[in-house]
Amino acid sequence: MKNNNISSSLISHPSSLIIVTGGAGYIGSHTLIELDKAGFDFLVLDNLSNSSQEAIKRVEKIINKKIPFVKGDIRDKELLREIFKENRIDSVIHFAGLKAVGESVQKPLVYYENNVCGTNNLLEVMKEFGVKKFVFSSSATVYGEPDKMPVTEDMQTGVGITNSYGRSKYMIEEILKDLFISDNSWKIAILRYFNPVGAHESGMMGEDPEGIPNNLMPFITQVAVGKLPKLRVFGGDYPTHDGTGVRDYIHVMDLANAHVKALEYINNNDLNEPLIVNLGTGQGYSVLDMVKAFERASGVKIPYEIVDRRPGDIAKIYANPNKAKELLGWEAKRGIDEMCESAWNWQSRNPRGYKGE
Ligand code: NAD
Ligand code: UFG
């Protein structure tokens, strides 16, 4: 056996499994809880390049069950073949990917290799084994700078994307559409996430970025625990209600639940094309709205200063989430207060994230 990372207990799992790539990451780990709740069995494949196995251990505690885990890379075909050979794989939920927007501008080839080539590789092996159900983590970034709001799924994609990360998501969407054209027995769900924030209610799991966070919410929570001195608000002169950027923040547990709904949908319906849905609340909040909501939820003051705009940022984007409601029967249930409370619950109990004290 070339890869000795598969523990023998994982081999020949009796029931049929979902492979969750990137399942140790922020959104993937939260989704495991919802999958378990809905009665699905799964195996996690993650190379831990941006996560810790501790996240899996925390999920195991919450669901009170051992999770089959393979430390490995989606670009390793032999490893994938081994997993598909040794298990009855039913479908793949594909979270694995690199996601730092700024880094992707510096290292485009690394991003295309990991995200685009990695996904292509995974799809090739799925095809070899006749496994054709695929749920993909896409992003609102594929819309570029939309001229109409809220954004609907039929709007133009691929134009005006300002970074290689975003383009990698667009390219993968196009690959998936072409794959379906070549063989319409594939069942593909493309989920366009807006801005995932918050954490599981237990406070045992949450977002744990390496180094200084790029995203707003983990930056705010790290200011709140005193790890960072103050928030820099990127731009105070956007054409929005208070001049700061507006986004559609969505609670990670609502997002997690949408994966269950999407999987059930592709399991139970014949598709004429890949299913594409926006996952957002439909509500836009500015950076300063988020700061205020967080202060309310935590009772901690967040010092901030308004600085120049961040290159590549757009003024405003929020979803029209109706398609997900109509087709999947899914809608976000948790509001901005719950998003902030749960993010704070996680960060205040785990100031150093999964690394412990
Ligand atoms: P994350 O970095 O926490 O999780 C991604 C996981 O994939 C990590 O555990 C990482 O170790 C793993 N991984 C990366 N490359 C891999 C490879 N080649 N082989 C195996 N594992 C690999 O990120 P997240 O926030 O949980 O995002 C999950 C997915 O959702 C990503 O594809 C991301 O691009 C997408 N997405 C995220 C956001 C967001 O704001 N968080 C928004 C839109 C889309
Ligand atoms: N912001 C700040 N200060 C910070 C960080 C962010 O003011 O330190 C602002 C940004 O300018 C923006 C808002 O907070 O107005 C949200 O920024 P994030 O970085 O949290 O999120 P983005 O909307 O820029 O990007 C997110 C994901 C990407 C995804 C994109 C899709 O991180 O993966 O949404 O719209 F591609």
Tab-separated table of C-alpha atoms and ligand atoms in Angstrom:
chain	number	residue	atom	x	y	z
A	1	MET	CA	0.000	0.000	0.000
A	2	LYS	CA	1.531	3.300	-1.083
A	3	ASN	CA	-0.346	5.432	1.415
A	4	ASN	CA	-0.089	4.433	4.989
A	5	ASN	CA	-2.312	7.219	6.234
A	6	ILE	CA	-5.455	5.146	5.966
A	7	SER	CA	-6.005	3.451	9.266
A	8	SER	CA	-7.023	-0.173	8.760
A	9	SER	CA	-10.315	0.420	10.558
A	10	LEU	CA	-11.382	2.565	7.621
A	11	ILE	CA	-11.030	-0.136	5.064
A	12	SER	CA	-14.133	-1.922	3.810
A	13	HIS	CA	-16.672	0.139	5.680
A	14	PRO	CA	-19.880	-1.859	5.324
A	15	SER	CA	-22.456	0.813	4.476
A	16	SER	CA	-22.303	3.265	1.618
A	17	LEU	CA	-20.402	6.428	2.336
A	18	ILE	CA	-20.118	10.027	1.290
A	19	ILE	CA	-16.549	11.257	0.860
A	20	VAL	CA	-16.277	14.709	2.415
A	21	THR	CA	-13.129	16.330	1.035
A	22	GLY	CA	-11.879	19.206	3.170
A	23	GLY	CA	-14.014	17.901	6.027
A	24	ALA	CA	-11.553	19.092	8.683
A	25	GLY	CA	-11.979	22.698	7.511
A	26	TYR	CA	-14.343	25.362	8.771
A	27	ILE	CA	-17.458	24.686	6.690
A	28	GLY	CA	-16.741	20.982	6.144
A	29	SER	CA	-16.452	20.179	9.855
A	30	HIS	CA	-19.750	21.910	10.637
A	31	THR	CA	-21.410	20.069	7.776
A	32	LEU	CA	-20.368	16.703	9.256
A	33	ILE	CA	-22.672	17.397	12.189
A	34	GLU	CA	-25.666	18.046	9.949
A	35	LEU	CA	-24.880	14.988	7.783
A	36	ASP	CA	-24.742	12.816	10.868
A	37	LYS	CA	-27.993	14.273	12.159
A	38	ALA	CA	-29.651	13.407	8.848
A	39	GLY	CA	-28.394	9.808	9.096
A	40	PHE	CA	-25.652	9.887	6.462
A	41	ASP	CA	-22.371	7.970	6.872
A	42	PHE	CA	-19.204	9.622	5.645
A	43	LEU	CA	-15.446	9.482	5.378
A	44	VAL	CA	-13.300	12.607	5.566
A	45	LEU	CA	-10.377	13.192	3.221
A	46	ASP	CA	-8.254	16.211	4.106
A	47	ASN	CA	-4.554	17.004	3.739
A	48	LEU	CA	-4.764	19.316	6.794
A	49	SER	CA	-3.012	22.094	4.840
A	50	ASN	CA	-5.376	24.640	6.415
A	51	SER	CA	-6.923	22.732	9.300
A	52	SER	CA	-6.311	20.540	12.280
A	53	GLN	CA	-7.405	17.014	13.056
A	54	GLU	CA	-8.558	18.412	16.380
A	55	ALA	CA	-11.624	19.730	14.501
A	56	ILE	CA	-12.542	16.142	13.625
A	57	LYS	CA	-12.024	15.078	17.234
A	58	ARG	CA	-14.405	17.811	18.386
A	59	VAL	CA	-17.034	16.675	15.881
A	60	GLU	CA	-16.593	13.111	17.147
A	61	LYS	CA	-17.335	14.356	20.666
A	62	ILE	CA	-20.423	16.229	19.529
A	63	ILE	CA	-21.879	13.386	17.464
A	64	ASN	CA	-20.530	10.715	19.815
A	65	LYS	CA	-19.185	8.621	16.947
A	66	LYS	CA	-15.792	7.803	15.399
A	67	ILE	CA	-15.241	9.481	12.045
A	68	PRO	CA	-13.267	7.623	9.370
A	69	PHE	CA	-10.483	10.033	8.473
A	70	VAL	CA	-7.872	9.873	5.718
A	71	LYS	CA	-5.038	12.372	5.775
A	72	GLY	CA	-4.365	12.834	2.107
A	73	ASP	CA	-4.616	14.989	-0.965
A	74	ILE	CA	-7.293	15.160	-3.659
A	75	ARG	CA	-4.450	15.387	-6.195
A	76	ASP	CA	-3.195	11.915	-5.234
A	77	LYS	CA	-4.969	9.622	-7.691
A	78	GLU	CA	-3.598	6.414	-6.240
A	79	LEU	CA	-4.873	7.333	-2.810
A	80	LEU	CA	-8.291	8.221	-4.229
A	81	ARG	CA	-8.453	4.916	-6.115
A	82	GLU	CA	-7.611	3.084	-2.940
A	83	ILE	CA	-10.408	4.828	-1.045
A	84	PHE	CA	-12.916	4.110	-3.823
A	85	LYS	CA	-11.783	0.472	-4.056
A	86	GLU	CA	-11.966	-0.204	-0.350
A	87	ASN	CA	-15.293	1.495	0.381
A	88	ARG	CA	-18.764	1.671	-1.089
A	89	ILE	CA	-18.752	5.337	-2.085
A	90	ASP	CA	-22.098	6.840	-2.968
A	91	SER	CA	-21.278	10.515	-3.476
A	92	VAL	CA	-18.720	13.250	-2.836
A	93	ILE	CA	-19.153	16.580	-1.064
A	94	HIS	CA	-16.169	18.602	-2.160
A	95	PHE	CA	-14.971	21.342	0.203
A	96	ALA	CA	-11.215	20.850	-0.263
A	97	GLY	CA	-9.511	23.874	-1.745
A	98	LEU	CA	-7.337	26.849	-0.996
A	99	LYS	CA	-9.329	29.996	-0.274
A	100	ALA	CA	-7.118	32.984	0.592
A	101	VAL	CA	-8.003	35.629	-1.968
A	102	GLY	CA	-4.834	37.759	-1.539
A	103	GLU	CA	-2.512	34.765	-1.552
A	104	SER	CA	-4.133	33.533	-4.761
A	105	VAL	CA	-3.046	36.722	-6.525
A	106	GLN	CA	0.574	36.050	-5.463
A	107	LYS	CA	0.453	32.302	-6.207
A	108	PRO	CA	-1.979	31.708	-9.071
A	109	LEU	CA	-0.383	28.460	-10.198
A	110	VAL	CA	-0.589	26.988	-6.709
A	111	TYR	CA	-4.298	27.873	-6.605
A	112	TYR	CA	-5.109	26.519	-10.076
A	113	GLU	CA	-3.125	23.344	-9.385
A	114	ASN	CA	-4.783	22.710	-6.045
A	115	ASN	CA	-8.328	23.824	-6.785
A	116	VAL	CA	-8.839	23.227	-10.512
A	117	CYS	CA	-6.435	20.324	-11.178
A	118	GLY	CA	-7.299	18.774	-7.802
A	119	THR	CA	-11.032	18.841	-8.594
A	120	ASN	CA	-10.452	17.491	-12.115
A	121	ASN	CA	-8.418	14.659	-10.631
A	122	LEU	CA	-11.149	13.823	-8.149
A	123	LEU	CA	-13.802	13.835	-10.894
A	124	GLU	CA	-11.656	11.537	-13.051
A	125	VAL	CA	-11.423	8.965	-10.292
A	126	MET	CA	-15.147	9.274	-9.529
A	127	LYS	CA	-15.828	8.595	-13.209
A	128	GLU	CA	-13.522	5.549	-13.182
A	129	PHE	CA	-15.551	4.115	-10.309
A	130	GLY	CA	-18.955	5.175	-11.670
A	131	VAL	CA	-19.662	7.485	-8.713
A	132	LYS	CA	-21.519	10.442	-10.187
A	133	LYS	CA	-23.051	12.453	-7.368
A	134	PHE	CA	-21.094	15.593	-6.537
A	135	VAL	CA	-21.760	18.611	-4.332
A	136	PHE	CA	-19.383	21.507	-4.893
A	137	SER	CA	-18.441	24.504	-2.703
A	138	SER	CA	-18.608	27.453	-5.049
A	139	SER	CA	-18.735	31.107	-4.125
A	140	ALA	CA	-20.600	34.336	-4.766
A	141	THR	CA	-17.280	35.528	-6.133
A	142	VAL	CA	-18.160	33.899	-9.508
A	143	TYR	CA	-20.584	36.808	-10.112
A	144	GLY	CA	-17.697	39.294	-10.237
A	145	GLU	CA	-19.111	42.773	-9.721
A	146	PRO	CA	-22.825	42.294	-10.379
A	147	ASP	CA	-24.784	45.240	-11.749
A	148	LYS	CA	-28.098	44.170	-10.176
A	149	MET	CA	-28.956	43.269	-6.617
A	150	PRO	CA	-29.965	40.853	-5.192
A	151	VAL	CA	-28.019	38.325	-7.221
A	152	THR	CA	-29.899	35.485	-8.916
A	153	GLU	CA	-28.329	32.287	-10.216
A	154	ASP	CA	-29.073	33.083	-13.877
A	155	MET	CA	-26.931	36.221	-13.803
A	156	GLN	CA	-23.656	36.393	-15.692
A	157	THR	CA	-20.639	34.708	-14.101
A	158	GLY	CA	-16.911	34.755	-14.843
A	159	VAL	CA	-16.638	38.445	-15.745
A	160	GLY	CA	-14.924	40.951	-13.475
A	161	ILE	CA	-13.488	38.411	-11.020
A	162	THR	CA	-10.436	40.082	-9.508
A	163	ASN	CA	-8.376	37.125	-8.291
A	164	SER	CA	-7.212	33.604	-9.139
A	165	TYR	CA	-9.131	32.061	-6.233
A	166	GLY	CA	-12.410	33.367	-7.623
A	167	ARG	CA	-11.491	32.332	-11.144
A	168	SER	CA	-10.637	28.826	-9.920
A	169	LYS	CA	-14.218	28.533	-8.613
A	170	TYR	CA	-15.612	29.802	-11.918
A	171	MET	CA	-13.429	27.371	-13.892
A	172	ILE	CA	-14.557	24.430	-11.771
A	173	GLU	CA	-18.201	25.405	-12.320
A	174	GLU	CA	-17.559	25.375	-16.084
A	175	ILE	CA	-15.832	21.971	-15.859
A	176	LEU	CA	-18.855	20.611	-14.005
A	177	LYS	CA	-21.282	21.976	-16.607
A	178	ASP	CA	-19.208	20.404	-19.418
A	179	LEU	CA	-19.034	17.123	-17.559
A	180	PHE	CA	-22.819	17.046	-17.326
A	181	ILE	CA	-23.128	17.787	-21.057
A	182	SER	CA	-20.844	14.838	-21.796
A	183	ASP	CA	-22.804	12.461	-19.553
A	184	ASN	CA	-26.167	13.496	-18.134
A	185	SER	CA	-26.220	10.699	-15.594
A	186	TRP	CA	-24.036	12.902	-13.365
A	187	LYS	CA	-25.927	14.589	-10.531
A	188	ILE	CA	-24.132	17.772	-9.633
A	189	ALA	CA	-24.968	20.512	-7.127
A	190	ILE	CA	-23.061	23.793	-7.314
A	191	LEU	CA	-23.559	25.765	-4.107
A	192	ARG	CA	-22.649	29.432	-4.276
A	193	TYR	CA	-21.902	30.481	-0.715
A	194	PHE	CA	-22.132	34.097	0.287
A	195	ASN	CA	-20.227	34.988	3.509
A	196	PRO	CA	-20.185	32.129	6.010
A	197	VAL	CA	-19.701	33.180	9.646
A	198	GLY	CA	-20.495	31.907	13.139
A	199	ALA	CA	-19.990	28.559	14.757
A	200	HIS	CA	-21.673	25.476	16.190
A	201	GLU	CA	-23.746	26.249	19.286
A	202	SER	CA	-21.504	24.103	21.535
A	203	GLY	CA	-18.630	26.586	21.314
A	204	MET	CA	-16.392	23.561	20.673
A	205	MET	CA	-15.909	24.262	16.981
A	206	GLY	CA	-15.534	27.322	14.812
A	207	GLU	CA	-13.389	29.169	12.321
A	208	ASP	CA	-9.678	28.890	13.089
A	209	PRO	CA	-7.650	30.632	10.392
A	210	GLU	CA	-3.852	30.338	10.271
A	211	GLY	CA	-2.055	33.620	11.021
A	212	ILE	CA	-3.782	36.978	10.686
A	213	PRO	CA	-7.344	36.459	9.422
A	214	ASN	CA	-8.256	37.780	5.972
A	215	ASN	CA	-11.970	37.716	6.656
A	216	LEU	CA	-14.001	40.147	8.683
A	217	MET	CA	-15.620	37.991	11.364
A	218	PRO	CA	-12.526	36.097	12.571
A	219	PHE	CA	-10.658	39.405	12.554
A	220	ILE	CA	-13.318	40.973	14.789
A	221	THR	CA	-13.332	38.009	17.198
A	222	GLN	CA	-9.538	38.104	17.469
A	223	VAL	CA	-9.660	41.818	18.265
A	224	ALA	CA	-12.260	41.001	20.909
A	225	VAL	CA	-9.997	38.447	22.651
A	226	GLY	CA	-7.073	40.883	22.481
A	227	LYS	CA	-4.994	38.956	19.919
A	228	LEU	CA	-5.180	41.892	17.511
A	229	PRO	CA	-5.237	45.569	18.506
A	230	LYS	CA	-7.942	46.940	16.222
A	231	LEU	CA	-10.021	46.290	13.153
A	232	ARG	CA	-9.090	48.045	9.944
A	233	VAL	CA	-12.273	48.805	8.019
A	234	PHE	CA	-11.398	48.666	4.336
A	235	GLY	CA	-13.063	51.718	2.809
A	236	GLY	CA	-15.560	54.198	4.216
A	237	ASP	CA	-16.597	55.758	0.919
A	238	TYR	CA	-18.545	52.990	-0.839
A	239	PRO	CA	-22.015	53.842	-2.169
A	240	THR	CA	-23.700	51.966	0.719
A	241	HIS	CA	-25.823	53.153	3.677
A	242	ASP	CA	-22.796	53.932	5.873
A	243	GLY	CA	-19.965	53.912	3.313
A	244	THR	CA	-18.591	50.479	4.283
A	245	GLY	CA	-18.833	47.283	2.219
A	246	VAL	CA	-22.069	45.283	2.313
A	247	ARG	CA	-22.181	41.464	2.292
A	248	ASP	CA	-24.679	38.665	2.846
A	249	TYR	CA	-23.453	36.917	6.009
A	250	ILE	CA	-24.793	33.430	6.559
A	251	HIS	CA	-24.561	31.284	9.691
A	252	VAL	CA	-22.298	28.295	9.070
A	253	MET	CA	-24.859	25.869	10.557
A	254	ASP	CA	-27.511	27.078	8.111
A	255	LEU	CA	-24.972	26.623	5.345
A	256	ALA	CA	-24.109	23.156	6.651
A	257	ASN	CA	-27.767	22.167	6.574
A	258	ALA	CA	-28.068	23.291	2.954
A	259	HIS	CA	-25.546	20.581	1.994
A	260	VAL	CA	-27.841	17.921	3.405
A	261	LYS	CA	-30.754	19.401	1.478
A	262	ALA	CA	-28.721	19.584	-1.735
A	263	LEU	CA	-27.576	15.995	-1.379
A	264	GLU	CA	-31.129	14.814	-0.732
A	265	TYR	CA	-32.277	16.776	-3.766
A	266	ILE	CA	-29.786	15.195	-6.140
A	267	ASN	CA	-30.470	11.772	-4.617
A	268	ASN	CA	-34.195	12.090	-5.227
A	269	ASN	CA	-34.507	14.026	-8.491
A	270	ASP	CA	-33.515	13.603	-12.108
A	271	LEU	CA	-31.550	16.639	-13.240
A	272	ASN	CA	-31.465	18.265	-16.690
A	273	GLU	CA	-28.451	20.329	-15.731
A	274	PRO	CA	-26.272	20.857	-12.685
A	275	LEU	CA	-28.275	22.317	-9.818
A	276	ILE	CA	-26.933	25.795	-9.046
A	277	VAL	CA	-28.107	27.629	-5.939
A	278	ASN	CA	-27.161	30.714	-3.974
A	279	LEU	CA	-26.744	30.150	-0.261
A	280	GLY	CA	-27.297	33.408	1.557
A	281	THR	CA	-29.939	35.060	3.708
A	282	GLY	CA	-30.930	37.717	1.197
A	283	GLN	CA	-29.986	40.409	3.689
A	284	GLY	CA	-26.999	42.713	3.266
A	285	TYR	CA	-25.059	44.078	6.263
A	286	SER	CA	-22.203	46.573	6.235
A	287	VAL	CA	-18.892	46.189	8.037
A	288	LEU	CA	-20.049	48.664	10.683
A	289	ASP	CA	-23.392	46.835	11.069
A	290	MET	CA	-21.369	43.705	11.841
A	291	VAL	CA	-19.145	45.534	14.317
A	292	LYS	CA	-22.211	46.867	16.157
A	293	ALA	CA	-23.944	43.481	16.149
A	294	PHE	CA	-20.816	41.836	17.503
A	295	GLU	CA	-20.465	44.435	20.262
A	296	ARG	CA	-24.102	43.781	21.212
A	297	ALA	CA	-23.626	40.038	21.277
A	298	SER	CA	-20.337	39.997	23.189
A	299	GLY	CA	-20.447	43.137	25.297
A	300	VAL	CA	-16.911	43.837	24.067
A	301	LYS	CA	-16.010	47.113	22.353
A	302	ILE	CA	-14.245	46.689	19.003
A	303	PRO	CA	-11.805	49.501	18.277
A	304	TYR	CA	-11.581	50.235	14.569
A	305	GLU	CA	-10.220	52.710	12.062
A	306	ILE	CA	-11.374	53.330	8.545
A	307	VAL	CA	-8.533	52.849	6.057
A	308	ASP	CA	-8.223	52.646	2.259
A	309	ARG	CA	-10.340	50.240	0.272
A	310	ARG	CA	-8.880	46.743	-0.140
A	311	PRO	CA	-7.969	46.138	-3.803
A	312	GLY	CA	-10.398	43.786	-5.536
A	313	ASP	CA	-13.276	44.355	-3.073
A	314	ILE	CA	-16.721	45.278	-4.342
A	315	ALA	CA	-19.123	47.688	-2.656
A	316	LYS	CA	-22.085	45.436	-2.163
A	317	ILE	CA	-23.317	41.919	-2.818
A	318	TYR	CA	-26.220	39.944	-1.424
A	319	ALA	CA	-28.176	36.940	-2.596
A	320	ASN	CA	-31.627	36.263	-3.817
A	321	PRO	CA	-32.000	32.929	-1.983
A	322	ASN	CA	-35.442	32.013	-3.412
A	323	LYS	CA	-34.229	29.225	-5.673
A	324	ALA	CA	-32.781	27.301	-2.731
A	325	LYS	CA	-36.091	27.738	-0.915
A	326	GLU	CA	-38.193	26.599	-3.858
A	327	LEU	CA	-36.087	23.623	-4.905
A	328	LEU	CA	-34.446	22.470	-1.693
A	329	GLY	CA	-36.963	23.696	0.851
A	330	TRP	CA	-34.016	25.395	2.525
A	331	GLU	CA	-33.739	28.847	3.991
A	332	ALA	CA	-31.429	30.435	6.511
A	333	LYS	CA	-32.961	30.419	9.986
A	334	ARG	CA	-30.340	32.226	12.047
A	335	GLY	CA	-29.897	35.988	12.062
A	336	ILE	CA	-27.000	38.329	12.589
A	337	ASP	CA	-27.223	38.183	16.419
A	338	GLU	CA	-26.917	34.406	16.490
A	339	MET	CA	-24.036	34.608	14.011
A	340	CYS	CA	-22.138	36.974	16.289
A	341	GLU	CA	-23.041	35.211	19.555
A	342	SER	CA	-21.878	31.829	18.287
A	343	ALA	CA	-18.660	33.251	16.811
A	344	TRP	CA	-17.929	34.873	20.171
A	345	ASN	CA	-18.851	31.742	22.127
A	346	TRP	CA	-16.288	29.779	20.089
A	347	GLN	CA	-13.516	32.390	20.144
A	348	SER	CA	-13.855	33.310	23.827
A	349	ARG	CA	-13.752	29.630	24.881
A	350	ASN	CA	-10.931	28.866	22.447
A	351	PRO	CA	-8.798	32.009	22.151
A	352	ARG	CA	-6.069	30.005	20.421
A	353	GLY	CA	-8.501	28.061	18.252
A	354	TYR	CA	-7.834	24.322	17.997
A	355	LYS	CA	-4.289	24.741	19.284
A	356	GLY	CA	-5.464	24.897	22.873
A	357	GLU	CA	-3.925	26.871	25.702
B	1	NAD	P1	-11.016	25.721	5.001
B	1	NAD	O1	-9.658	26.116	4.521
B	1	NAD	O2	-11.305	25.823	6.445
B	1	NAD	O3	-11.322	24.216	4.542
B	1	NAD	C1	-10.787	23.669	3.362
B	1	NAD	C2	-10.158	22.336	3.721
B	1	NAD	O4	-9.619	21.734	2.551
B	1	NAD	C3	-9.010	22.476	4.725
B	1	NAD	O5	-9.250	21.601	5.796
B	1	NAD	C4	-7.778	22.083	3.927
B	1	NAD	O6	-6.817	21.441	4.742
B	1	NAD	C5	-8.355	21.158	2.881
B	1	NAD	N1	-7.597	21.064	1.632
B	1	NAD	C6	-7.132	22.084	0.857
B	1	NAD	N2	-6.523	21.593	-0.229
B	1	NAD	C7	-6.622	20.238	-0.166
B	1	NAD	C8	-6.182	19.197	-1.004
B	1	NAD	N3	-5.499	19.430	-2.128
B	1	NAD	N4	-6.453	17.915	-0.641
B	1	NAD	C9	-7.122	17.654	0.517
B	1	NAD	N5	-7.550	18.616	1.345
B	1	NAD	C10	-7.305	19.896	1.010
B	1	NAD	O7	-12.083	26.536	4.156
B	1	NAD	P2	-13.654	26.660	4.342
B	1	NAD	O8	-13.958	28.056	4.722
B	1	NAD	O9	-14.172	25.550	5.161
B	1	NAD	O10	-14.129	26.483	2.837
B	1	NAD	C11	-14.554	25.254	2.312
B	1	NAD	C12	-14.829	25.413	0.830
B	1	NAD	O11	-15.800	26.431	0.641
B	1	NAD	C13	-13.593	25.860	0.034
B	1	NAD	O12	-13.621	25.223	-1.223
B	1	NAD	C14	-13.814	27.349	-0.124
B	1	NAD	O13	-13.180	27.848	-1.268
B	1	NAD	C15	-15.322	27.422	-0.257
B	1	NAD	N6	-15.866	28.744	0.105
B	1	NAD	C16	-15.552	29.283	1.329
B	1	NAD	C17	-16.032	30.548	1.662
B	1	NAD	C18	-15.668	31.186	2.980
B	1	NAD	O14	-15.820	32.395	3.109
B	1	NAD	N7	-15.237	30.440	3.981
B	1	NAD	C19	-16.839	31.257	0.752
B	1	NAD	C20	-17.161	30.672	-0.469
B	1	NAD	C21	-16.665	29.397	-0.776
B	2	UFG	N1	-13.244	43.756	5.799
B	2	UFG	C1	-12.703	44.791	6.546
B	2	UFG	N2	-11.624	44.519	7.336
B	2	UFG	C2	-11.068	43.286	7.431
B	2	UFG	C3	-11.624	42.240	6.650
B	2	UFG	C4	-12.710	42.515	5.839
B	2	UFG	O1	-13.167	45.917	6.492
B	2	UFG	O2	-10.067	43.113	8.151
B	2	UFG	C5	-14.424	44.046	4.965
B	2	UFG	C6	-14.210	43.808	3.480
B	2	UFG	O3	-13.675	44.950	2.862
B	2	UFG	C7	-15.624	43.458	3.019
B	2	UFG	C8	-16.230	42.741	4.224
B	2	UFG	O4	-15.446	43.135	5.351
B	2	UFG	O5	-16.363	44.625	2.797
B	2	UFG	C9	-16.184	41.227	4.103
B	2	UFG	O6	-14.848	40.819	3.812
B	2	UFG	P1	-14.387	39.292	3.901
B	2	UFG	O7	-12.922	39.260	3.587
B	2	UFG	O8	-14.830	38.697	5.190
B	2	UFG	O9	-15.237	38.590	2.771
B	2	UFG	P2	-15.290	38.876	1.210
B	2	UFG	O10	-16.700	39.257	0.887
B	2	UFG	O11	-14.223	39.758	0.753
B	2	UFG	O12	-14.926	37.423	0.637
B	2	UFG	C10	-15.729	36.303	0.945
B	2	UFG	C11	-14.896	35.032	0.998
B	2	UFG	C12	-14.371	34.682	-0.342
B	2	UFG	C13	-15.456	34.681	-1.348
B	2	UFG	C14	-16.226	35.973	-1.325
B	2	UFG	C15	-17.420	35.888	-2.210
B	2	UFG	O13	-13.799	35.189	1.877
B	2	UFG	O14	-13.870	33.344	-0.264
B	2	UFG	O15	-16.707	36.208	-0.014
B	2	UFG	O16	-18.118	37.085	-2.218
B	2	UFG	F1	-14.942	34.510	-2.581
